[in-house]
Short mmCIF file of N, CA and C and ligand atoms in Angstrom, two decimals:
data_model
loop_
_atom_site.label_atom_id
_atom_site.label_comp_id
_atom_site.label_asym_id
_atom_site.label_seq_id
_atom_site.Cartn_x
_atom_site.Cartn_y
_atom_site.Cartn_z
N MET A 1 -4.45 -10.51 1.68
CA MET A 1 -5.43 -10.40 0.60
C MET A 1 -4.84 -9.56 -0.54
N ASN A 2 -4.91 -10.05 -1.75
CA ASN A 2 -4.41 -9.29 -2.88
C ASN A 2 -5.56 -8.55 -3.55
N THR A 3 -5.39 -7.25 -3.72
CA THR A 3 -6.48 -6.44 -4.29
C THR A 3 -6.12 -5.94 -5.68
N TRP A 4 -5.26 -6.66 -6.37
CA TRP A 4 -4.78 -6.25 -7.68
C TRP A 4 -5.94 -6.14 -8.67
N SER A 5 -7.01 -6.90 -8.42
CA SER A 5 -8.13 -6.90 -9.35
C SER A 5 -9.10 -5.74 -9.10
N ARG A 6 -8.79 -4.86 -8.13
CA ARG A 6 -9.69 -3.74 -7.81
C ARG A 6 -9.82 -2.80 -9.02
N LYS A 7 -11.03 -2.32 -9.23
CA LYS A 7 -11.26 -1.46 -10.40
C LYS A 7 -10.57 -0.10 -10.20
N ILE A 8 -9.87 0.35 -11.22
CA ILE A 8 -9.18 1.63 -11.14
C ILE A 8 -10.02 2.69 -11.84
N THR A 9 -10.33 3.77 -11.13
CA THR A 9 -11.15 4.84 -11.71
C THR A 9 -10.28 6.10 -11.87
N PRO A 10 -10.68 7.02 -12.79
CA PRO A 10 -9.84 8.20 -13.07
C PRO A 10 -9.55 9.04 -11.83
N ASP A 11 -10.49 9.09 -10.87
CA ASP A 11 -10.24 9.94 -9.69
C ASP A 11 -9.13 9.38 -8.78
N MET A 12 -8.71 8.16 -9.03
CA MET A 12 -7.61 7.60 -8.23
C MET A 12 -6.24 7.98 -8.81
N MET A 13 -6.26 8.57 -10.00
CA MET A 13 -5.01 8.77 -10.74
C MET A 13 -4.40 10.16 -10.48
N ASP A 14 -3.08 10.22 -10.54
CA ASP A 14 -2.37 11.50 -10.56
C ASP A 14 -1.22 11.32 -11.54
N PRO A 15 -1.32 11.96 -12.73
CA PRO A 15 -0.28 11.76 -13.74
C PRO A 15 1.10 12.23 -13.27
N ASN A 16 1.13 13.09 -12.25
CA ASN A 16 2.43 13.60 -11.77
C ASN A 16 2.96 12.82 -10.55
N PHE A 17 2.27 11.75 -10.23
CA PHE A 17 2.63 11.02 -9.00
C PHE A 17 4.10 10.56 -9.00
N GLU A 18 4.51 9.89 -10.06
CA GLU A 18 5.89 9.38 -10.11
C GLU A 18 6.89 10.53 -10.05
N THR A 19 6.60 11.61 -10.77
CA THR A 19 7.53 12.76 -10.79
C THR A 19 7.66 13.36 -9.39
N THR A 20 6.51 13.53 -8.71
CA THR A 20 6.54 14.10 -7.35
C THR A 20 7.36 13.21 -6.43
N LEU A 21 7.11 11.91 -6.52
CA LEU A 21 7.84 10.95 -5.67
C LEU A 21 9.34 11.01 -5.95
N ARG A 22 9.69 11.06 -7.22
CA ARG A 22 11.10 11.09 -7.58
C ARG A 22 11.78 12.34 -7.04
N LYS A 23 11.06 13.47 -7.11
CA LYS A 23 11.63 14.72 -6.58
C LYS A 23 11.89 14.60 -5.08
N LYS A 24 10.93 14.03 -4.37
CA LYS A 24 11.08 13.89 -2.91
C LYS A 24 12.26 12.98 -2.58
N LEU A 25 12.50 11.99 -3.42
CA LEU A 25 13.57 11.03 -3.16
C LEU A 25 14.95 11.55 -3.57
N GLY A 26 14.97 12.63 -4.31
CA GLY A 26 16.25 13.19 -4.76
C GLY A 26 16.98 12.19 -5.66
N GLU A 27 18.29 12.02 -5.39
CA GLU A 27 19.12 11.13 -6.22
C GLU A 27 18.57 9.71 -6.28
N LYS A 28 18.05 9.24 -5.15
CA LYS A 28 17.54 7.85 -5.09
C LYS A 28 16.35 7.65 -6.01
N GLY A 29 15.64 8.73 -6.30
CA GLY A 29 14.46 8.63 -7.15
C GLY A 29 14.80 8.37 -8.61
N GLU A 30 16.06 8.66 -8.98
CA GLU A 30 16.47 8.49 -10.39
C GLU A 30 16.36 7.05 -10.87
N LYS A 31 16.40 6.11 -9.91
CA LYS A 31 16.39 4.69 -10.30
C LYS A 31 14.96 4.16 -10.55
N ILE A 32 13.97 4.88 -10.12
CA ILE A 32 12.59 4.37 -10.24
C ILE A 32 12.22 3.96 -11.68
N PRO A 33 12.52 4.79 -12.68
CA PRO A 33 12.14 4.39 -14.05
C PRO A 33 12.85 3.12 -14.54
N LEU A 34 13.93 2.71 -13.84
CA LEU A 34 14.69 1.53 -14.29
C LEU A 34 14.03 0.21 -13.88
N CYS A 35 13.02 0.27 -13.02
CA CYS A 35 12.35 -0.96 -12.57
C CYS A 35 11.79 -1.70 -13.78
N PHE A 36 12.21 -2.97 -13.92
CA PHE A 36 11.70 -3.75 -15.06
C PHE A 36 10.80 -4.90 -14.60
N GLN A 37 10.24 -4.75 -13.41
CA GLN A 37 9.20 -5.68 -12.93
C GLN A 37 9.68 -7.13 -12.81
N CYS A 38 10.91 -7.32 -12.32
CA CYS A 38 11.42 -8.68 -12.20
C CYS A 38 10.81 -9.42 -11.01
N GLY A 39 10.38 -8.67 -9.98
CA GLY A 39 9.73 -9.30 -8.82
C GLY A 39 10.69 -9.78 -7.75
N VAL A 40 12.00 -9.48 -7.89
CA VAL A 40 12.95 -9.91 -6.85
C VAL A 40 12.59 -9.27 -5.51
N CYS A 41 12.13 -8.03 -5.55
CA CYS A 41 11.75 -7.34 -4.30
C CYS A 41 10.63 -8.09 -3.60
N SER A 42 9.60 -8.48 -4.34
CA SER A 42 8.46 -9.19 -3.72
C SER A 42 8.91 -10.55 -3.19
N GLY A 43 9.77 -11.24 -3.96
CA GLY A 43 10.25 -12.56 -3.54
C GLY A 43 11.13 -12.47 -2.30
N SER A 44 11.75 -11.31 -2.06
CA SER A 44 12.66 -11.14 -0.92
C SER A 44 11.95 -10.58 0.31
N CYS A 45 10.76 -10.07 0.12
CA CYS A 45 10.08 -9.33 1.21
C CYS A 45 9.45 -10.29 2.22
N PRO A 46 9.85 -10.18 3.51
CA PRO A 46 9.32 -11.12 4.51
C PRO A 46 7.84 -10.86 4.87
N VAL A 47 7.32 -9.71 4.50
CA VAL A 47 5.91 -9.43 4.86
C VAL A 47 5.00 -9.29 3.64
N ALA A 48 5.51 -9.66 2.47
CA ALA A 48 4.69 -9.52 1.24
C ALA A 48 3.37 -10.29 1.35
N PHE A 49 3.41 -11.43 2.09
CA PHE A 49 2.20 -12.26 2.19
C PHE A 49 1.03 -11.51 2.83
N ALA A 50 1.35 -10.51 3.65
CA ALA A 50 0.30 -9.79 4.39
C ALA A 50 -0.10 -8.48 3.72
N MET A 51 0.63 -8.08 2.70
CA MET A 51 0.39 -6.78 2.05
C MET A 51 -0.75 -6.88 1.04
N ASP A 52 -1.48 -5.78 0.83
CA ASP A 52 -2.52 -5.86 -0.20
C ASP A 52 -1.91 -5.76 -1.61
N PHE A 53 -0.80 -5.05 -1.74
CA PHE A 53 -0.04 -5.06 -3.00
C PHE A 53 1.41 -5.42 -2.67
N THR A 54 2.00 -6.27 -3.48
CA THR A 54 3.39 -6.63 -3.22
C THR A 54 4.28 -5.44 -3.59
N PRO A 55 5.54 -5.42 -3.13
CA PRO A 55 6.43 -4.32 -3.51
C PRO A 55 6.52 -4.13 -5.04
N ARG A 56 6.59 -5.25 -5.79
CA ARG A 56 6.65 -5.11 -7.26
C ARG A 56 5.38 -4.43 -7.78
N GLN A 57 4.24 -4.81 -7.24
CA GLN A 57 2.99 -4.19 -7.70
C GLN A 57 2.94 -2.70 -7.34
N ILE A 58 3.50 -2.36 -6.19
CA ILE A 58 3.55 -0.94 -5.80
C ILE A 58 4.36 -0.15 -6.85
N MET A 59 5.48 -0.75 -7.29
CA MET A 59 6.30 -0.07 -8.31
C MET A 59 5.52 0.14 -9.60
N GLU A 60 4.73 -0.85 -9.97
CA GLU A 60 3.95 -0.73 -11.20
C GLU A 60 2.85 0.33 -11.04
N LEU A 61 2.20 0.33 -9.89
CA LEU A 61 1.14 1.33 -9.64
C LEU A 61 1.71 2.75 -9.64
N ILE A 62 2.94 2.90 -9.14
CA ILE A 62 3.59 4.22 -9.16
C ILE A 62 3.76 4.67 -10.61
N LYS A 63 4.26 3.76 -11.43
CA LYS A 63 4.49 4.11 -12.85
C LYS A 63 3.19 4.44 -13.56
N LEU A 64 2.12 3.74 -13.18
CA LEU A 64 0.82 3.99 -13.81
C LEU A 64 0.16 5.27 -13.26
N GLY A 65 0.67 5.77 -12.15
CA GLY A 65 0.11 7.00 -11.56
C GLY A 65 -1.15 6.78 -10.75
N VAL A 66 -1.33 5.55 -10.23
CA VAL A 66 -2.54 5.27 -9.45
C VAL A 66 -2.27 5.63 -7.98
N LYS A 67 -2.19 6.92 -7.76
CA LYS A 67 -1.77 7.45 -6.45
C LYS A 67 -2.63 6.94 -5.30
N ASP A 68 -3.95 6.97 -5.46
CA ASP A 68 -4.82 6.63 -4.34
C ASP A 68 -4.66 5.18 -3.88
N LEU A 69 -4.46 4.27 -4.81
CA LEU A 69 -4.27 2.87 -4.41
C LEU A 69 -2.96 2.70 -3.66
N VAL A 70 -1.93 3.42 -4.11
CA VAL A 70 -0.62 3.29 -3.45
C VAL A 70 -0.67 3.89 -2.04
N LEU A 71 -1.19 5.13 -1.94
CA LEU A 71 -1.15 5.82 -0.65
C LEU A 71 -2.21 5.31 0.33
N ASN A 72 -3.15 4.52 -0.18
CA ASN A 72 -4.14 3.93 0.72
C ASN A 72 -3.92 2.43 0.86
N SER A 73 -2.72 1.99 0.54
CA SER A 73 -2.45 0.54 0.63
C SER A 73 -1.89 0.21 2.02
N SER A 74 -2.09 -1.05 2.42
CA SER A 74 -1.50 -1.49 3.69
C SER A 74 0.01 -1.67 3.52
N THR A 75 0.43 -1.90 2.29
CA THR A 75 1.84 -2.23 2.01
C THR A 75 2.82 -1.25 2.63
N ILE A 76 2.56 0.05 2.43
CA ILE A 76 3.56 1.03 2.88
C ILE A 76 3.70 1.04 4.40
N TRP A 77 2.62 0.66 5.10
CA TRP A 77 2.67 0.65 6.57
C TRP A 77 3.19 -0.68 7.11
N LEU A 78 3.02 -1.75 6.34
CA LEU A 78 3.49 -3.06 6.81
C LEU A 78 4.97 -3.28 6.52
N CYS A 79 5.53 -2.46 5.64
CA CYS A 79 6.96 -2.58 5.33
C CYS A 79 7.76 -2.55 6.62
N ALA A 80 8.57 -3.58 6.82
CA ALA A 80 9.33 -3.71 8.07
C ALA A 80 10.71 -3.05 7.98
N ALA A 81 10.96 -2.33 6.89
CA ALA A 81 12.21 -1.60 6.71
C ALA A 81 13.43 -2.51 6.84
N CYS A 82 13.33 -3.72 6.29
CA CYS A 82 14.42 -4.69 6.45
C CYS A 82 15.52 -4.52 5.39
N TYR A 83 15.23 -3.77 4.35
CA TYR A 83 16.18 -3.47 3.26
C TYR A 83 16.44 -4.63 2.31
N SER A 84 15.76 -5.79 2.48
CA SER A 84 16.04 -6.92 1.58
C SER A 84 15.82 -6.53 0.13
N CYS A 85 14.73 -5.82 -0.12
CA CYS A 85 14.41 -5.42 -1.51
C CYS A 85 15.49 -4.48 -2.05
N SER A 86 15.90 -3.52 -1.22
CA SER A 86 16.87 -2.52 -1.68
C SER A 86 18.22 -3.14 -2.03
N VAL A 87 18.68 -4.10 -1.20
CA VAL A 87 20.00 -4.67 -1.47
C VAL A 87 19.96 -5.68 -2.62
N ARG A 88 18.79 -6.23 -2.91
CA ARG A 88 18.73 -7.27 -3.95
C ARG A 88 18.24 -6.77 -5.31
N CYS A 89 17.69 -5.58 -5.35
CA CYS A 89 17.14 -5.10 -6.63
C CYS A 89 18.25 -5.01 -7.68
N PRO A 90 18.11 -5.71 -8.81
CA PRO A 90 19.17 -5.68 -9.82
C PRO A 90 19.31 -4.32 -10.51
N GLN A 91 18.31 -3.47 -10.33
CA GLN A 91 18.35 -2.16 -10.97
C GLN A 91 18.71 -1.04 -9.99
N GLY A 92 19.01 -1.41 -8.76
CA GLY A 92 19.45 -0.42 -7.78
C GLY A 92 18.33 0.46 -7.24
N VAL A 93 17.07 0.01 -7.35
CA VAL A 93 15.97 0.81 -6.78
C VAL A 93 15.98 0.64 -5.26
N ASP A 94 16.04 1.74 -4.53
CA ASP A 94 16.01 1.67 -3.07
C ASP A 94 14.55 1.67 -2.63
N LEU A 95 13.95 0.49 -2.70
CA LEU A 95 12.51 0.38 -2.45
C LEU A 95 12.15 0.68 -0.99
N LYS A 96 13.07 0.40 -0.08
CA LYS A 96 12.79 0.72 1.33
C LYS A 96 12.60 2.23 1.48
N GLN A 97 13.46 2.98 0.81
CA GLN A 97 13.37 4.44 0.85
C GLN A 97 12.10 4.92 0.16
N VAL A 98 11.72 4.23 -0.92
CA VAL A 98 10.47 4.55 -1.61
C VAL A 98 9.30 4.38 -0.64
N MET A 99 9.28 3.27 0.09
CA MET A 99 8.20 3.00 1.05
C MET A 99 8.14 4.11 2.11
N ASP A 100 9.29 4.53 2.62
CA ASP A 100 9.31 5.60 3.64
C ASP A 100 8.74 6.89 3.09
N THR A 101 9.10 7.20 1.86
CA THR A 101 8.63 8.46 1.26
C THR A 101 7.13 8.39 0.99
N LEU A 102 6.65 7.22 0.59
CA LEU A 102 5.21 7.05 0.38
C LEU A 102 4.46 7.24 1.69
N LYS A 103 5.04 6.75 2.78
CA LYS A 103 4.43 6.94 4.11
C LYS A 103 4.31 8.44 4.40
N GLU A 104 5.39 9.17 4.15
CA GLU A 104 5.36 10.62 4.41
C GLU A 104 4.26 11.29 3.60
N MET A 105 4.12 10.88 2.34
CA MET A 105 3.09 11.47 1.47
C MET A 105 1.69 11.14 2.00
N ALA A 106 1.51 9.91 2.48
CA ALA A 106 0.19 9.51 2.99
C ALA A 106 -0.12 10.25 4.30
N LEU A 107 0.91 10.52 5.09
CA LEU A 107 0.69 11.23 6.36
C LEU A 107 0.28 12.68 6.13
N GLU A 108 0.72 13.24 4.99
CA GLU A 108 0.41 14.64 4.70
C GLU A 108 -1.05 14.84 4.32
N ASP A 109 -1.76 13.77 3.93
CA ASP A 109 -3.13 13.94 3.43
C ASP A 109 -4.10 13.04 4.22
N PRO A 110 -5.00 13.68 5.00
CA PRO A 110 -5.92 12.89 5.84
C PRO A 110 -6.89 12.02 5.04
N LYS A 111 -6.99 12.25 3.73
CA LYS A 111 -7.93 11.41 2.96
C LYS A 111 -7.43 9.95 2.87
N TYR A 112 -6.15 9.76 3.15
CA TYR A 112 -5.63 8.39 3.16
C TYR A 112 -5.75 7.86 4.58
N SER A 113 -6.72 6.99 4.79
CA SER A 113 -7.07 6.64 6.17
C SER A 113 -7.15 5.13 6.39
N VAL A 114 -6.31 4.39 5.70
CA VAL A 114 -6.30 2.94 5.87
C VAL A 114 -5.98 2.59 7.34
N ALA A 115 -6.56 1.49 7.82
CA ALA A 115 -6.44 1.14 9.25
C ALA A 115 -4.98 1.04 9.69
N GLU A 116 -4.12 0.52 8.83
CA GLU A 116 -2.71 0.35 9.20
C GLU A 116 -2.04 1.70 9.47
N LYS A 117 -2.53 2.75 8.77
CA LYS A 117 -1.97 4.09 9.00
C LYS A 117 -2.34 4.57 10.41
N ALA A 118 -3.61 4.35 10.80
CA ALA A 118 -4.07 4.75 12.14
C ALA A 118 -3.25 4.03 13.21
N PHE A 119 -3.00 2.74 12.97
CA PHE A 119 -2.21 1.96 13.94
C PHE A 119 -0.82 2.59 14.10
N TYR A 120 -0.20 2.90 12.98
CA TYR A 120 1.15 3.49 12.95
C TYR A 120 1.17 4.81 13.73
N GLU A 121 0.17 5.67 13.46
CA GLU A 121 0.14 6.98 14.11
C GLU A 121 -0.07 6.85 15.62
N LYS A 122 -1.02 5.98 16.01
CA LYS A 122 -1.30 5.82 17.45
C LYS A 122 -0.13 5.15 18.17
N PHE A 123 0.50 4.21 17.50
CA PHE A 123 1.68 3.54 18.07
C PHE A 123 2.75 4.57 18.41
N ILE A 124 3.02 5.46 17.46
CA ILE A 124 4.04 6.50 17.67
C ILE A 124 3.63 7.43 18.82
N GLU A 125 2.33 7.78 18.87
CA GLU A 125 1.83 8.65 19.95
C GLU A 125 2.13 8.04 21.32
N VAL A 126 1.84 6.73 21.45
CA VAL A 126 2.04 6.05 22.73
C VAL A 126 3.53 6.01 23.09
N VAL A 127 4.36 5.65 22.14
CA VAL A 127 5.80 5.55 22.41
C VAL A 127 6.37 6.93 22.77
N ARG A 128 5.88 7.94 22.07
CA ARG A 128 6.38 9.30 22.34
C ARG A 128 6.01 9.74 23.76
N LYS A 129 4.82 9.38 24.19
CA LYS A 129 4.36 9.81 25.51
C LYS A 129 5.01 9.01 26.64
N ASN A 130 5.13 7.70 26.45
CA ASN A 130 5.59 6.84 27.56
C ASN A 130 7.04 6.38 27.43
N GLY A 131 7.63 6.66 26.30
CA GLY A 131 9.01 6.21 26.10
C GLY A 131 9.09 4.73 25.79
N ARG A 132 7.95 4.09 25.68
CA ARG A 132 7.90 2.65 25.35
C ARG A 132 6.47 2.31 24.92
N MET A 133 6.32 1.09 24.43
CA MET A 133 5.00 0.62 24.01
C MET A 133 4.15 0.32 25.24
N ASP A 134 2.87 0.64 25.17
CA ASP A 134 1.93 0.29 26.23
C ASP A 134 0.67 -0.25 25.55
N GLU A 135 0.48 -1.58 25.65
CA GLU A 135 -0.59 -2.24 24.88
C GLU A 135 -1.98 -1.71 25.23
N VAL A 136 -2.21 -1.45 26.54
CA VAL A 136 -3.55 -0.99 26.94
C VAL A 136 -3.82 0.40 26.36
N ALA A 137 -2.85 1.29 26.48
CA ALA A 137 -3.03 2.66 25.96
C ALA A 137 -3.28 2.61 24.45
N LEU A 138 -2.55 1.75 23.73
CA LEU A 138 -2.73 1.65 22.28
C LEU A 138 -4.12 1.10 21.95
N TYR A 139 -4.52 0.09 22.70
CA TYR A 139 -5.84 -0.54 22.48
C TYR A 139 -6.96 0.50 22.67
N VAL A 140 -6.87 1.28 23.74
CA VAL A 140 -7.91 2.29 24.04
C VAL A 140 -7.94 3.35 22.94
N LYS A 141 -6.77 3.74 22.43
CA LYS A 141 -6.71 4.76 21.38
C LYS A 141 -7.30 4.25 20.06
N LEU A 142 -7.13 2.95 19.80
CA LEU A 142 -7.50 2.42 18.48
C LEU A 142 -8.94 1.91 18.39
N MET A 143 -9.43 1.32 19.48
CA MET A 143 -10.71 0.61 19.39
C MET A 143 -11.90 1.50 19.68
N PRO A 144 -13.03 1.27 19.01
CA PRO A 144 -14.24 2.02 19.36
C PRO A 144 -14.73 1.61 20.75
N LYS A 145 -15.45 2.55 21.40
CA LYS A 145 -15.89 2.29 22.78
C LYS A 145 -16.68 0.99 22.89
N SER A 146 -17.52 0.72 21.88
CA SER A 146 -18.38 -0.48 21.94
C SER A 146 -17.51 -1.75 22.01
N THR A 147 -16.40 -1.78 21.28
CA THR A 147 -15.51 -2.95 21.29
C THR A 147 -14.82 -3.07 22.64
N ILE A 148 -14.43 -1.92 23.19
CA ILE A 148 -13.75 -1.94 24.50
C ILE A 148 -14.71 -2.51 25.54
N MET A 149 -15.97 -2.05 25.49
CA MET A 149 -16.96 -2.52 26.49
C MET A 149 -17.19 -4.03 26.33
N ARG A 150 -17.26 -4.47 25.06
CA ARG A 150 -17.53 -5.89 24.80
C ARG A 150 -16.41 -6.78 25.34
N ASN A 151 -15.19 -6.27 25.32
CA ASN A 151 -14.04 -7.08 25.73
C ASN A 151 -13.60 -6.82 27.17
N LEU A 152 -14.43 -6.08 27.89
CA LEU A 152 -14.07 -5.69 29.25
C LEU A 152 -13.79 -6.91 30.16
N GLY A 153 -14.65 -7.94 30.04
CA GLY A 153 -14.50 -9.15 30.86
C GLY A 153 -13.16 -9.81 30.61
N PHE A 154 -12.78 -9.92 29.35
CA PHE A 154 -11.51 -10.55 28.98
C PHE A 154 -10.34 -9.71 29.52
N GLY A 155 -10.49 -8.38 29.41
CA GLY A 155 -9.46 -7.47 29.91
C GLY A 155 -9.26 -7.65 31.41
N LEU A 156 -10.37 -7.81 32.11
CA LEU A 156 -10.32 -7.98 33.56
C LEU A 156 -9.54 -9.25 33.93
N LYS A 157 -9.82 -10.33 33.17
CA LYS A 157 -9.10 -11.59 33.43
C LYS A 157 -7.59 -11.40 33.23
N LEU A 158 -7.23 -10.70 32.14
CA LEU A 158 -5.80 -10.46 31.88
C LEU A 158 -5.19 -9.65 33.02
N TYR A 159 -5.94 -8.65 33.49
CA TYR A 159 -5.46 -7.79 34.59
C TYR A 159 -5.24 -8.61 35.86
N GLN A 160 -6.23 -9.48 36.17
CA GLN A 160 -6.13 -10.29 37.39
C GLN A 160 -4.94 -11.23 37.34
N LYS A 161 -4.57 -11.65 36.14
CA LYS A 161 -3.41 -12.55 36.01
C LYS A 161 -2.11 -11.77 35.87
N GLY A 162 -2.19 -10.45 35.95
CA GLY A 162 -0.98 -9.63 35.88
C GLY A 162 -0.42 -9.48 34.47
N LYS A 163 -1.24 -9.78 33.46
CA LYS A 163 -0.75 -9.70 32.06
C LYS A 163 -0.80 -8.28 31.52
N ILE A 164 -1.70 -7.45 32.07
CA ILE A 164 -1.75 -6.05 31.63
C ILE A 164 -1.82 -5.14 32.85
N HIS A 165 -1.42 -3.86 32.66
CA HIS A 165 -1.49 -2.86 33.73
C HIS A 165 -2.47 -1.78 33.29
N LEU A 166 -3.24 -1.28 34.24
CA LEU A 166 -4.23 -0.26 33.85
C LEU A 166 -3.64 1.14 33.79
N SER A 167 -2.65 1.42 34.65
CA SER A 167 -2.03 2.74 34.56
C SER A 167 -0.88 2.66 33.55
N PRO A 168 -0.68 3.73 32.75
CA PRO A 168 0.37 3.68 31.74
C PRO A 168 1.73 3.39 32.35
N THR A 169 2.46 2.47 31.75
CA THR A 169 3.78 2.12 32.26
C THR A 169 4.83 2.96 31.53
N LYS A 170 5.33 3.95 32.23
CA LYS A 170 6.30 4.86 31.62
C LYS A 170 7.71 4.28 31.75
N SER A 171 8.46 4.38 30.68
CA SER A 171 9.84 3.89 30.70
C SER A 171 10.71 4.84 31.52
N ASN A 172 11.79 4.31 32.11
CA ASN A 172 12.74 5.16 32.83
C ASN A 172 13.45 6.11 31.86
N SER A 173 13.43 5.70 30.58
CA SER A 173 14.11 6.52 29.57
C SER A 173 13.13 7.42 28.81
N ALA A 174 11.92 7.62 29.36
CA ALA A 174 10.90 8.39 28.64
C ALA A 174 11.40 9.78 28.23
N ASP A 175 12.15 10.43 29.13
CA ASP A 175 12.63 11.80 28.82
C ASP A 175 13.60 11.77 27.64
N GLN A 176 14.48 10.74 27.64
CA GLN A 176 15.43 10.65 26.52
C GLN A 176 14.71 10.37 25.20
N VAL A 177 13.70 9.49 25.27
CA VAL A 177 12.94 9.17 24.05
C VAL A 177 12.23 10.44 23.55
N ALA A 178 11.67 11.22 24.50
CA ALA A 178 10.98 12.46 24.10
C ALA A 178 11.96 13.40 23.41
N LYS A 179 13.21 13.45 23.91
CA LYS A 179 14.23 14.32 23.29
C LYS A 179 14.55 13.85 21.86
N ILE A 180 14.59 12.52 21.67
CA ILE A 180 14.85 11.99 20.32
C ILE A 180 13.75 12.45 19.37
N PHE A 181 12.49 12.35 19.83
CA PHE A 181 11.37 12.80 19.00
C PHE A 181 11.52 14.29 18.65
N GLU A 182 11.87 15.10 19.67
CA GLU A 182 12.02 16.54 19.44
C GLU A 182 13.09 16.81 18.38
N LYS A 183 14.22 16.09 18.49
CA LYS A 183 15.32 16.31 17.53
C LYS A 183 14.89 15.95 16.13
N VAL A 184 14.20 14.79 15.99
CA VAL A 184 13.76 14.34 14.66
C VAL A 184 12.78 15.34 14.06
N LEU A 185 11.84 15.82 14.89
CA LEU A 185 10.85 16.77 14.38
C LEU A 185 11.51 18.08 13.97
N ALA A 186 12.49 18.53 14.78
CA ALA A 186 13.19 19.79 14.45
C ALA A 186 13.92 19.63 13.12
N LYS A 187 14.50 18.46 12.89
CA LYS A 187 15.23 18.20 11.64
C LYS A 187 14.26 18.23 10.46
N GLU A 188 13.08 17.64 10.67
CA GLU A 188 12.07 17.63 9.59
C GLU A 188 11.65 19.05 9.23
N VAL A 189 11.46 19.90 10.26
CA VAL A 189 11.05 21.30 10.00
C VAL A 189 12.13 21.99 9.19
N GLN A 190 13.42 21.76 9.55
CA GLN A 190 14.54 22.37 8.83
C GLN A 190 14.54 21.98 7.36
N GLN A 191 14.18 20.71 7.09
CA GLN A 191 14.24 20.19 5.72
C GLN A 191 13.10 20.69 4.84
N GLN A 192 12.02 21.23 5.49
CA GLN A 192 10.85 21.68 4.70
C GLN A 192 11.11 22.97 3.96
S1 SF4 B 201 13.54 -5.85 -7.68
FE1 SF4 B 201 13.85 -3.79 -8.52
S2 SF4 B 201 13.61 -4.02 -10.74
FE2 SF4 B 201 12.75 -5.87 -9.78
S3 SF4 B 201 10.55 -5.39 -9.56
FE3 SF4 B 201 11.54 -4.83 -7.65
S4 SF4 B 201 12.06 -2.64 -7.84
FE4 SF4 B 201 11.63 -3.44 -9.89
S1 SF4 B 202 12.19 -3.05 3.14
FE1 SF4 B 202 9.95 -3.30 3.31
S2 SF4 B 202 9.24 -3.73 1.21
FE2 SF4 B 202 11.45 -4.07 1.26
S3 SF4 B 202 11.70 -6.27 1.65
FE3 SF4 B 202 11.79 -5.24 3.63
S4 SF4 B 202 9.70 -5.23 4.41
FE4 SF4 B 202 9.57 -5.72 2.22
#
């Protein structure tokens, strides 16, 4: 669904948004003003069809300072980090890196609560705990109790056919995965 026609109100704006983003990106941020809206990034993006704003539109919203639309968009969470936009941009904008930095900014502020962000956070929680993905654990974390109860019969059928497990399935490498998380978090603290 494209929401480009959504009404923009002054409370969604931050005139310093682009500057803040550029500072966070360091050297890579210097290319942001060079974007001339050619749309190569959107044409190259394998998930643009599912995003509420295409990568090109995100660049334009950044320049306009419409912070709330950018940080509450599904786009930044749906980005598959494939780098197609970054390698093809004729102006050298590293849009994949821009998407990552926008994610960090959205994570810092709980007012940005788009459903895709919740999915991302819960997904990471499950992987961190079990060392791998566990569909049942993710489902329970994400869905309201009423939905879980409504789908109980279907869940039971899946369980009986051996398609899902009720106890969390921990990976043999869970300890190593936990160590990777610890290292990444320690590095983030150092960089702050
Ligand atoms: S490909 Fe580069 S210059 Fe073209 S719209 Fe995307 S970011 Fe801007
Ligand atoms: S890095 Fe993200 S935004 Fe860029 S083309 Fe890939 S999925 Fe799309």
